[in-house]
Amino acid sequence: DVVMTQSPLSLPVTLGQSASISCRSSQSLVNRDGNTFLNWFQQRPGQSPRRLIYKVSKRDSGVPDRFSGSGSGTDFTLQISRVEAEDVGVYYCMQGTHWPPYTFGQGTKLEIK
Amino acid sequence: DVQLVESGGGLVQPGGSLRLSCGASGFTFSSYWMSWVRQAPGKGLEWVADINQDGSKKYYVDSVKGRFTISRDNAKNSVYLEMSSLRAEDTAIYYCATDPPCGSDCYTLDFWGQGILVTVSS
């Protein structure tokens, strides 16, 4: 199974500053059709996960453009610009290219300094 | 709006059984794969099982193979997770999620329910 490794696991950020979360996969996530099925989810305290980004960089409807995804192959990044209080929570990457199974990163806990 | 509502959780003894249900609305249920994902207390997310549109294809994480069975009833817009031989390590919040057909997105989980707690303890 593909192992997803996130860093950092804890991310204290000052309001209004930027945050960056790294996600690395143990194998390339490029599918034979050329697509890369890498997703990002946000889980706010006490809530269920919510998808933010799919196919590396495609933002879901309603997701602020402060959130952006990038990367290729085995290295991916979720960037949050101008962090707001509502961004507090845990962020997970998940690969779908080598499904089954879907595999998640360990999660990165974003908190406000 | 897409809605997924899980039910059937609770406290069960080790070795016992439980059946989770997930009722869906707001989308064409019969066009979607459906998944179950779990989250142990204070831990991360773990995909558990997937079922295709007509129920003919099912996939499981290794740790539940032979113990859990995923099924669906398209007439009732519902997906189920039958869990048996439950262990303490199965204690978790169980979420159902939609797994869209390949179109603009694919191999993803786009909508999630609120989750239901399963506690395995004597």
Coordinates of C-alpha atoms in Angstrom, one line a residue:
Chain A
D1 CA 0.0 0.0 0.0
V2 CA 1.1 3.6 -0.6
V3 CA 2.3 5.3 2.5
M4 CA 1.5 9.0 2.8
T5 CA 3.7 11.1 5.0
Q6 CA 2.8 14.6 6.1
S7 CA 4.9 17.3 7.7
P8 CA 4.8 19.1 10.0
L9 CA 2.4 17.2 12.2
S10 CA 1.8 20.4 14.3
L11 CA 1.6 23.9 12.7
P12 CA 1.2 27.0 14.9
V13 CA 0.4 30.0 12.7
T14 CA -0.2 33.7 13.4
L15 CA -3.5 35.1 12.1
G16 CA -3.0 36.6 8.7
Q17 CA 0.2 34.7 8.0
S18 CA 0.7 31.8 5.5
A19 CA 0.9 28.1 6.2
S20 CA 2.3 25.3 4.2
I21 CA 1.7 21.5 4.7
S22 CA 3.8 18.9 2.9
C23 CA 2.6 15.5 1.8
R24 CA 4.9 12.8 0.3
S25 CA 3.9 9.5 -1.1
S26 CA 5.9 6.3 -1.1
Q27 CA 5.2 5.8 -4.9
S28 CA 4.4 8.2 -7.7
L29 CA 0.8 9.2 -7.8
V30 CA 0.7 9.6 -11.5
N31 CA -2.0 7.3 -13.0
R32 CA -1.4 5.6 -16.4
D33 CA -3.8 8.1 -17.9
G34 CA -1.6 10.9 -16.7
N35 CA -3.9 12.1 -13.9
T36 CA -2.8 12.4 -10.3
F37 CA -5.4 11.6 -7.7
L38 CA -4.2 13.5 -4.6
N39 CA -6.8 15.0 -2.3
W40 CA -6.7 17.4 0.7
F41 CA -9.3 17.3 3.5
Q42 CA -10.0 19.7 6.4
Q43 CA -11.4 18.5 9.7
R44 CA -12.5 21.2 12.0
P45 CA -12.8 20.4 15.7
G46 CA -15.8 18.2 16.3
Q47 CA -16.8 18.0 12.6
S48 CA -16.5 15.4 9.9
P49 CA -13.9 15.8 7.2
R50 CA -14.5 18.1 4.3
R51 CA -12.8 17.9 0.9
L52 CA -10.9 21.0 -0.1
I53 CA -8.8 20.0 -3.0
Y54 CA -8.9 17.1 -5.5
K55 CA -6.5 16.1 -8.4
V56 CA -3.7 18.0 -6.7
S57 CA -4.9 21.5 -7.3
K58 CA -8.7 21.6 -8.1
R59 CA -10.5 23.5 -5.4
D60 CA -14.0 22.4 -4.3
S61 CA -16.9 24.7 -4.6
G62 CA -17.1 27.1 -1.7
V63 CA -13.5 26.7 -0.7
P64 CA -11.8 30.1 -0.3
D65 CA -9.1 30.8 -2.8
R66 CA -6.7 31.2 0.1
F67 CA -6.3 27.4 -0.2
S68 CA -4.2 26.1 -3.0
G69 CA -2.7 22.7 -3.8
S70 CA 0.4 22.0 -5.8
G71 CA 2.9 19.3 -6.5
S72 CA 3.6 16.3 -8.7
G73 CA 4.9 12.8 -8.6
T74 CA 5.5 12.1 -4.9
D75 CA 5.7 15.6 -3.4
F76 CA 2.6 17.7 -2.8
T77 CA 1.8 20.9 -0.8
L78 CA -1.3 22.5 0.6
Q79 CA -0.8 26.3 1.0
I80 CA -3.0 28.5 3.1
S81 CA -2.5 32.2 2.7
R82 CA -3.8 34.8 5.2
V83 CA -4.7 32.2 7.8
E84 CA -8.1 32.9 9.6
A85 CA -9.4 31.6 12.9
E86 CA -11.9 29.3 11.0
D87 CA -8.9 27.4 9.4
V88 CA -8.1 25.8 12.8
G89 CA -8.3 22.0 12.5
V90 CA -6.5 19.0 11.1
Y91 CA -5.6 18.7 7.5
Y92 CA -5.2 15.3 5.7
C93 CA -3.8 14.3 2.3
M94 CA -5.2 11.2 0.7
Q95 CA -4.1 9.3 -2.4
G96 CA -6.6 7.7 -4.8
T97 CA -4.3 6.7 -7.6
H98 CA -3.4 3.3 -6.1
W99 CA -6.8 2.5 -4.8
P100 CA -7.8 0.2 -3.2
P101 CA -7.0 1.1 -0.6
Y102 CA -7.3 4.8 -0.2
T103 CA -4.5 5.9 2.1
F104 CA -4.3 9.0 4.2
G105 CA -1.5 11.0 5.7
Q106 CA -1.2 11.2 9.5
G107 CA -2.8 14.6 9.6
T108 CA -1.4 18.1 10.4
K109 CA -2.9 20.0 13.2
L110 CA -3.1 23.8 12.5
E111 CA -3.5 26.1 15.4
I112 CA -3.4 29.8 16.0
K113 CA -0.4 31.1 17.9
Chain B
D1 CA -27.7 19.5 -1.1
V2 CA -26.0 16.1 -0.5
Q3 CA -26.9 14.6 2.8
L4 CA -25.5 11.4 4.4
V5 CA -26.8 10.3 7.7
E6 CA -25.3 7.4 9.6
S7 CA -27.0 5.3 12.2
G8 CA -26.7 2.1 14.1
G9 CA -23.7 2.7 16.2
G10 CA -23.3 2.1 19.9
L11 CA -21.6 0.0 22.6
V12 CA -20.9 -3.7 21.7
Q13 CA -18.9 -6.3 23.5
P14 CA -15.7 -7.8 22.0
G15 CA -16.7 -10.6 19.6
G16 CA -20.1 -9.0 19.0
S17 CA -21.8 -7.7 15.9
L18 CA -23.2 -4.4 14.7
R19 CA -24.8 -3.1 11.5
L20 CA -24.3 0.5 10.5
S21 CA -26.6 2.2 8.0
C22 CA -26.1 5.4 5.9
G23 CA -29.1 7.1 4.3
A24 CA -28.3 9.3 1.3
S25 CA -30.2 12.1 -0.4
G26 CA -29.5 15.1 -2.7
F27 CA -27.7 13.2 -5.4
T28 CA -28.2 10.2 -7.8
F29 CA -27.3 7.5 -5.3
S30 CA -27.2 4.6 -7.8
S31 CA -24.5 6.4 -9.8
Y32 CA -22.0 6.6 -7.0
W33 CA -19.5 4.2 -5.4
M34 CA -19.9 4.5 -1.6
S35 CA -17.3 4.2 1.1
W36 CA -16.9 3.8 4.8
V37 CA -14.0 5.5 6.6
R38 CA -13.3 5.3 10.3
Q39 CA -11.4 7.4 12.9
A40 CA -10.3 6.0 16.2
P41 CA -10.5 8.4 19.1
G42 CA -7.9 11.1 18.8
K43 CA -6.4 9.4 15.7
G44 CA -6.3 9.9 11.9
L45 CA -8.6 8.7 9.1
E46 CA -8.6 5.1 7.8
W47 CA -10.5 3.9 4.8
V48 CA -12.5 0.8 5.6
A49 CA -14.5 -0.4 2.5
D50 CA -15.9 0.6 -0.9
I51 CA -18.8 -0.7 -2.9
N52 CA -19.6 0.0 -6.5
Q53 CA -22.9 1.2 -8.0
D54 CA -24.7 -2.1 -8.3
G55 CA -23.0 -3.8 -5.4
S56 CA -21.1 -6.3 -7.5
K57 CA -17.7 -5.0 -6.5
K58 CA -16.5 -4.6 -2.9
Y59 CA -13.1 -3.8 -1.5
Y60 CA -11.9 -3.8 2.1
V61 CA -8.9 -2.7 4.2
D62 CA -6.9 -5.8 5.2
S63 CA -7.7 -5.4 8.9
V64 CA -11.5 -6.0 8.4
K65 CA -11.5 -8.6 5.6
G66 CA -13.6 -11.6 6.6
R67 CA -15.2 -9.6 9.5
F68 CA -17.0 -6.7 7.8
T69 CA -19.4 -6.7 4.9
I70 CA -20.4 -3.6 2.9
S71 CA -23.7 -3.7 1.0
R72 CA -26.2 -1.3 -0.5
D73 CA -29.9 -0.9 -1.4
N74 CA -30.4 1.5 -4.2
A75 CA -34.1 1.5 -3.8
K76 CA -33.7 2.8 -0.3
N77 CA -30.7 5.1 -1.1
S78 CA -28.7 3.4 1.6
V79 CA -25.4 1.8 2.2
Y80 CA -24.6 -0.6 5.1
L81 CA -21.6 -1.9 7.0
E82 CA -22.2 -5.3 8.7
M83 CA -19.5 -5.7 11.4
S84 CA -18.8 -9.0 13.2
S85 CA -16.1 -10.4 15.5
L86 CA -15.6 -6.9 16.7
R87 CA -12.4 -6.0 18.5
A88 CA -11.4 -3.1 20.8
E89 CA -9.3 -1.7 17.9
D90 CA -12.5 -1.3 15.8
T91 CA -13.6 1.4 18.3
A92 CA -14.0 4.5 16.1
I93 CA -16.3 7.1 14.5
Y94 CA -17.5 5.5 11.3
Y95 CA -18.2 7.9 8.4
C96 CA -19.9 7.1 5.1
A97 CA -18.7 9.0 2.1
T98 CA -19.5 9.4 -1.6
D99 CA -17.0 8.1 -4.1
P100 CA -18.0 9.8 -7.4
P101 CA -18.0 8.1 -10.8
C102 CA -15.1 9.2 -13.0
G103 CA -16.0 12.4 -14.8
S104 CA -14.5 15.7 -13.6
D105 CA -13.2 14.0 -10.5
C106 CA -12.4 10.4 -9.6
Y107 CA -10.7 8.3 -6.9
T108 CA -11.8 10.6 -4.2
L109 CA -14.3 11.0 -1.4
D110 CA -16.3 14.2 -2.0
F111 CA -19.0 14.3 0.6
W112 CA -19.0 12.8 4.1
G113 CA -21.7 12.1 6.7
Q114 CA -21.5 13.4 10.3
G115 CA -20.3 10.0 11.5
I116 CA -21.5 7.5 14.1
L117 CA -19.5 6.2 17.1
V118 CA -18.9 2.5 17.6
T119 CA -17.4 1.4 20.9
V120 CA -16.2 -2.1 21.4
S121 CA -15.7 -2.8 25.1
S122 CA -16.7 -5.2 27.8

